[in-house]
Tab-separated table of C-alpha atoms in Angstrom:
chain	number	residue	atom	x	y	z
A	271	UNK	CA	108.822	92.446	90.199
A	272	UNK	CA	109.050	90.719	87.222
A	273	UNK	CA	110.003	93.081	84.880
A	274	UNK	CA	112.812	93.664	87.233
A	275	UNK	CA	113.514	89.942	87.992
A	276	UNK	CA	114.104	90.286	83.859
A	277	UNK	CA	116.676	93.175	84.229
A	278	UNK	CA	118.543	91.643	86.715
A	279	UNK	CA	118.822	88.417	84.718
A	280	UNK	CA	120.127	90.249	81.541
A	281	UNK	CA	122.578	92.281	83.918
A	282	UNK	CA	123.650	88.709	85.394
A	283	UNK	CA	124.108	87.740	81.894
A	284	UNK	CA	126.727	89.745	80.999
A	285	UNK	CA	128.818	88.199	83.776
A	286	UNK	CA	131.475	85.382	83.861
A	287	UNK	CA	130.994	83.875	87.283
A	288	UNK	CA	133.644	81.908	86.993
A	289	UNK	CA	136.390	84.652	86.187
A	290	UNK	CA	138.087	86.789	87.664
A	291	UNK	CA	138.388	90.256	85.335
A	292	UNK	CA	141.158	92.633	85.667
A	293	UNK	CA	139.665	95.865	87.823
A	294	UNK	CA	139.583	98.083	84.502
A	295	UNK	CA	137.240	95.006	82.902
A	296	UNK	CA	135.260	94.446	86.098
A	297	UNK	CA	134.559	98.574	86.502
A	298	UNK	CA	133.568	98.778	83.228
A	299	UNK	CA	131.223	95.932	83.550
A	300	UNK	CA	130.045	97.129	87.348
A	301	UNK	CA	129.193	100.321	85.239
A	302	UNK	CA	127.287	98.220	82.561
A	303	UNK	CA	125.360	96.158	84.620
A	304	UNK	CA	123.419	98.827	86.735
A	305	UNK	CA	120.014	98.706	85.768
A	306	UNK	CA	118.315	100.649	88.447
A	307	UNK	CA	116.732	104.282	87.672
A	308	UNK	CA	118.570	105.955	89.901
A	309	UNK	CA	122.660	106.602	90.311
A	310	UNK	CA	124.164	103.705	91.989
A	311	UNK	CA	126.188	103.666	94.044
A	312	UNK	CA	129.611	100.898	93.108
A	313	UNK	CA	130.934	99.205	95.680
A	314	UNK	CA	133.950	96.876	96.803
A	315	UNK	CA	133.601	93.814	98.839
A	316	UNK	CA	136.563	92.221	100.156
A	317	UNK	CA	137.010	89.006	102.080
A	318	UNK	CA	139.871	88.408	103.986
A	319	UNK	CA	141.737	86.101	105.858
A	320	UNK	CA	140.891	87.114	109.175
A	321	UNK	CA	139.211	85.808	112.273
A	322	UNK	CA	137.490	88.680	113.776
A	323	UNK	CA	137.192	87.044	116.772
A	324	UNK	CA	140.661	87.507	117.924
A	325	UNK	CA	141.497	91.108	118.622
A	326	UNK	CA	144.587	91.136	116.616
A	327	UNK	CA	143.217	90.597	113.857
A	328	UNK	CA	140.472	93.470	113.627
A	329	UNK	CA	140.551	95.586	110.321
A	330	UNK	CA	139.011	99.096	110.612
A	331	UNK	CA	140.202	102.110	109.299
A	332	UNK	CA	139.737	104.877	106.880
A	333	UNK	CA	140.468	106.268	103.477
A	334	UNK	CA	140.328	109.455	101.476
A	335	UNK	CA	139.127	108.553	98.147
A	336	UNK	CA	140.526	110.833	95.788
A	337	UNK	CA	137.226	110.981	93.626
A	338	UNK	CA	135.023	111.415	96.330
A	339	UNK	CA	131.887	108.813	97.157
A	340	UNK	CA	129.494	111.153	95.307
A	341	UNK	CA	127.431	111.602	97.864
A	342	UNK	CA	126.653	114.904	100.228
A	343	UNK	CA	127.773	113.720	103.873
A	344	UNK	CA	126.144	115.524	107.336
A	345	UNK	CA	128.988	115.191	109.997
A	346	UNK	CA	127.548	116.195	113.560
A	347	UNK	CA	131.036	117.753	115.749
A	348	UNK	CA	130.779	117.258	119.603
A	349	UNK	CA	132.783	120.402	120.865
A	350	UNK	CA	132.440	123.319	122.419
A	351	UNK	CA	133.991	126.949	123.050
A	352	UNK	CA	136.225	127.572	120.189
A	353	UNK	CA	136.402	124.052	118.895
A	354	UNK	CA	132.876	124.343	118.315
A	355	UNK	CA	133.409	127.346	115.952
A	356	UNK	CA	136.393	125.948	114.361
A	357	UNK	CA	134.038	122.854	113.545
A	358	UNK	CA	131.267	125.027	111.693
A	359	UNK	CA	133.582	127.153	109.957
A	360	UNK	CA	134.853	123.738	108.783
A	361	UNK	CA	131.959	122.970	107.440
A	362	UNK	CA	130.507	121.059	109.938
A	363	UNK	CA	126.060	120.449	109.304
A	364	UNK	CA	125.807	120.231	113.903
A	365	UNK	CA	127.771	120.971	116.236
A	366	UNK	CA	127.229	120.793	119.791
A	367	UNK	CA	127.980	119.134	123.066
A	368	UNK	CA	125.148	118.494	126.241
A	369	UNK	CA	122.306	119.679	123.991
A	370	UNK	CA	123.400	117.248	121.031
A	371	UNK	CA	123.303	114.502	123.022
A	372	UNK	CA	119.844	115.240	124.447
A	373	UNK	CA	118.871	115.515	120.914
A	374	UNK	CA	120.420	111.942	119.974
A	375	UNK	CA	119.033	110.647	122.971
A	376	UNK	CA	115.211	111.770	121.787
A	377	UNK	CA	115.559	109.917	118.842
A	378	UNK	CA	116.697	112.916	116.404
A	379	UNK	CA	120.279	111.537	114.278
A	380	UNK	CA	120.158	113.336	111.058
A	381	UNK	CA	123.790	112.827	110.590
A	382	UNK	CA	126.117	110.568	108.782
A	383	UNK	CA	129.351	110.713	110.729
A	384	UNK	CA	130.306	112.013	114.178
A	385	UNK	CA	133.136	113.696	115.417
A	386	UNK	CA	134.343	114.563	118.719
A	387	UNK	CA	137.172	116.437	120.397
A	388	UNK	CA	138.720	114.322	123.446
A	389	UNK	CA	137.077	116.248	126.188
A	390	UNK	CA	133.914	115.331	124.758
A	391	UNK	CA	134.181	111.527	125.260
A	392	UNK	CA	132.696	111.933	128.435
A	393	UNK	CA	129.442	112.778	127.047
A	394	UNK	CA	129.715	110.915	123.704
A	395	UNK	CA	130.449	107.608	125.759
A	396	UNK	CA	127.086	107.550	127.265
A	397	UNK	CA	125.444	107.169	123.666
A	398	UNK	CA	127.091	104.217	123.062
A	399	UNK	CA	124.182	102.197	122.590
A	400	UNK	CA	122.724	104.390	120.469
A	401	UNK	CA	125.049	105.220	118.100
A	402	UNK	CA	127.207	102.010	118.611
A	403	UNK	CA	124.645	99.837	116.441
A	404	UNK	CA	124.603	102.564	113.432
A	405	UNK	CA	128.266	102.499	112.798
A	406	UNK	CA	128.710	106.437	114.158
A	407	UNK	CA	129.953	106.089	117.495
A	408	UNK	CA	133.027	108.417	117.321
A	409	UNK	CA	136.426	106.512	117.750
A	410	UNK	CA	139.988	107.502	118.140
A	411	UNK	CA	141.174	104.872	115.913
A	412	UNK	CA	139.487	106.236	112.371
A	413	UNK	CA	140.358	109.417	113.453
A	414	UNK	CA	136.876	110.909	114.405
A	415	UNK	CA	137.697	111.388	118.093
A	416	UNK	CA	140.521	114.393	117.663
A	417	UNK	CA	141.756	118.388	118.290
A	418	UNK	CA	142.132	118.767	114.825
A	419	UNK	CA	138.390	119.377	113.737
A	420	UNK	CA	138.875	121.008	110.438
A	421	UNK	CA	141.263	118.536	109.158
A	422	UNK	CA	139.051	115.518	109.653
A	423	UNK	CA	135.858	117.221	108.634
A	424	UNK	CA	137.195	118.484	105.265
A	425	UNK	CA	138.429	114.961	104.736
A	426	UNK	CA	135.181	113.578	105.279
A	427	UNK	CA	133.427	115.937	102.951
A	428	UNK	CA	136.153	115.153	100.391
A	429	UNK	CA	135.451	112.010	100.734
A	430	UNK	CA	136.539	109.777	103.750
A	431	UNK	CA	135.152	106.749	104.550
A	432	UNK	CA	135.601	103.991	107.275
A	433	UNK	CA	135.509	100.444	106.861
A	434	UNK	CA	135.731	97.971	108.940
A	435	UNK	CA	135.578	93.818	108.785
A	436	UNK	CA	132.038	92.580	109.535
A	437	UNK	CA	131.470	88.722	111.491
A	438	UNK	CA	132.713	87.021	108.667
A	439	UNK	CA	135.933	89.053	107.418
A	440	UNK	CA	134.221	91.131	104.758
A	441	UNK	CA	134.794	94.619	103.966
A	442	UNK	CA	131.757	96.409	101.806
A	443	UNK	CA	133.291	100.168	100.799
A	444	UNK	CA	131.217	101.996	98.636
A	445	UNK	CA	133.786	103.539	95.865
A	446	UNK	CA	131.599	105.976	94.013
A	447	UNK	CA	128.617	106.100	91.914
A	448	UNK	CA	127.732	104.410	88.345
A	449	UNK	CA	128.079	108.034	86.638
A	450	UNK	CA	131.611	108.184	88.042
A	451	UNK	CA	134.274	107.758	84.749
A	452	UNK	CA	136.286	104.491	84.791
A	453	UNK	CA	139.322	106.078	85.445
A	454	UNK	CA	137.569	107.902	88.880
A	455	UNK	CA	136.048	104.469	90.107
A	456	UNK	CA	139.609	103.434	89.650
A	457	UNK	CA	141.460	105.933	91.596
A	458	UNK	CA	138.939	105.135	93.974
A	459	UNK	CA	139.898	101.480	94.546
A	460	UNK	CA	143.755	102.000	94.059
A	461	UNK	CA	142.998	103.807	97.633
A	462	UNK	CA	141.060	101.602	98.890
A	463	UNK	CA	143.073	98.810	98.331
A	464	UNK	CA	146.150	100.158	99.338
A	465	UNK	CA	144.569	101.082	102.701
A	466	UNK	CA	143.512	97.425	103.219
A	467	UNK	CA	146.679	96.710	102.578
A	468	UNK	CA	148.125	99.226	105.209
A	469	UNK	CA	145.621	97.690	107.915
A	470	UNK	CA	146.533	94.390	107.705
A	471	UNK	CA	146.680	93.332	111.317
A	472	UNK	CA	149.171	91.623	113.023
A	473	UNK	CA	147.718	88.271	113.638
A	474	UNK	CA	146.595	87.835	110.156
A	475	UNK	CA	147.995	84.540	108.961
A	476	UNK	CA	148.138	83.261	105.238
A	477	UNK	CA	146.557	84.542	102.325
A	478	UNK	CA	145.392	87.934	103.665
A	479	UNK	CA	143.055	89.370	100.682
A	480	UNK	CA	140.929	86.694	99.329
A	481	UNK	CA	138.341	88.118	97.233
A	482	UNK	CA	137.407	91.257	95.635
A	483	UNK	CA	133.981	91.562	93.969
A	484	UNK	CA	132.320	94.908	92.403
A	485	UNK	CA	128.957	95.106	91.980
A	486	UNK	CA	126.594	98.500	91.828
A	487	UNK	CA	123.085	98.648	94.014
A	488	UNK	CA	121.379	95.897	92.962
A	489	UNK	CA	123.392	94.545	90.502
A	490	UNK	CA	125.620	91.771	90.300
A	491	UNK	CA	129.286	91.147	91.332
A	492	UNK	CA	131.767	90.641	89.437
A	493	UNK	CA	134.917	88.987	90.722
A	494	UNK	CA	138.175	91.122	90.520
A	495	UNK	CA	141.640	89.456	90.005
A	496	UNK	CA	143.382	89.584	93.514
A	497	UNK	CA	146.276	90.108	92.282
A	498	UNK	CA	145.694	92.446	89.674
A	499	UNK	CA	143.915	94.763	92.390
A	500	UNK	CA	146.610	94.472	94.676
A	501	UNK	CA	149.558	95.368	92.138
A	502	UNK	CA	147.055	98.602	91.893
A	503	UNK	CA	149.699	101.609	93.121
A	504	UNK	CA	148.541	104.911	94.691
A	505	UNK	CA	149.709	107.931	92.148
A	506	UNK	CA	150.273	105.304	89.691
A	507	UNK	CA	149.748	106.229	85.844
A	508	UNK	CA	146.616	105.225	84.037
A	509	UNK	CA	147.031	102.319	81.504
């Protein structure tokens, strides 16, 4: 514990709590400041000016991040007939309707994201409570309840991921992985950013994006310039 209480304290050292880096600085410095043995994963955490308690201003959504999240992602498919063998020629790890459930229901979820076609919903919707809690409950506004199996399974393979504001109007979005080049962790947040942007809701009020903060597993954040990170384009040149 102590030894890495130490290498936490010289990652924290290398830090400037009190400013606010440009996103190439503070990607470069996520990338320093890993210390763990393993590949990290970097991640974004945005606050924003929301109150989650009124449902118009709920942020969830998706994005495709161009670089991937550098990490191999199960996706369970409720379908069935030919929907079912669209899903596994997609690439889908389960697929399955009745008999997937019963599975979930006994405890077995060795999956990372469900999908579901819309006749499905009847039998997804009783596993609310257990996939509810864990963030997989399949829902039609990210996209994972839909017809078109192979499109959203391909994306999530590629790299999709949902986000969504917690209690207190934070987004955490994992962007990649410490052994990801600066220029890939970058393309990374461009998309993520811009697809904050897109799901601004329409009861926000005021300052909608408040803080942006990289950090990798374990290590310490590093505050991003707002504004810097929103001027941040999609297809936008590298400088």
């Amino acid at each position: 514990m102590a030894k890495q209480s130490r290498k936490h304290a010289e990652a924290l050292a290398k830090v400037d709590r009190s400013r606010f880096y440009s996103p190439d600085e503070a990607i470069v410095l996520a990338k320093e400041t890993s210390y763990v043995k393993f590949d990290a994963t970097v991640e974004a955490h945005v606050r924003l000016g929301i109150d989650v308690r009124h449902a118009d201003q709920q942020v969830r959504s998706t994005v495709v991040l161009p670089a991937g999240t550098g990490r191999a992602v199960r996706v369970a498919v409720f379908a069935q007939g030919d929907k079912a063998a669209e899903a596994l020629a997609a690439g889908a790890d389960k697929v399955g309707a009745e008999d997937l459930a019963k599975e979930i229901e006994g405890g077995t979820i060795d999956f990372d994201v469900a999908v579901a076609t819309p006749d499905m919903m009847g039998v997804v919707g009783r596993l609310g409570r257990i996939l509810g809690p864990r963030g997989l409950m399949p829902n039609a506004r990210t996209g994972s309840v839909t017809a078109d199996v192979t499109r959203v399974i391909r994306e999530i393979k590629a790299g999709r991921v949902e986000f969504r504001a917690d209690r207190q109007g934070l987004l955490h979005v994992p962007i990649g992985k410490v052994s990801f080049s600066e220029d890939a962790l970058k393309d990374n947040l461009r998309a993520l950013v811009a697809a904050v942007l897109a799901a601004k809701p329409s009861g926000a009020k005021g300052t909608y994006v408040r803080t942006v903060t990289l950090a990798s597993t374990m290590g310490p954040g590093v505050h991003v310039d707002v504004a810097a990170a929103q001027a941040l384009e999609i297809g936008r040149a590298h400088v």
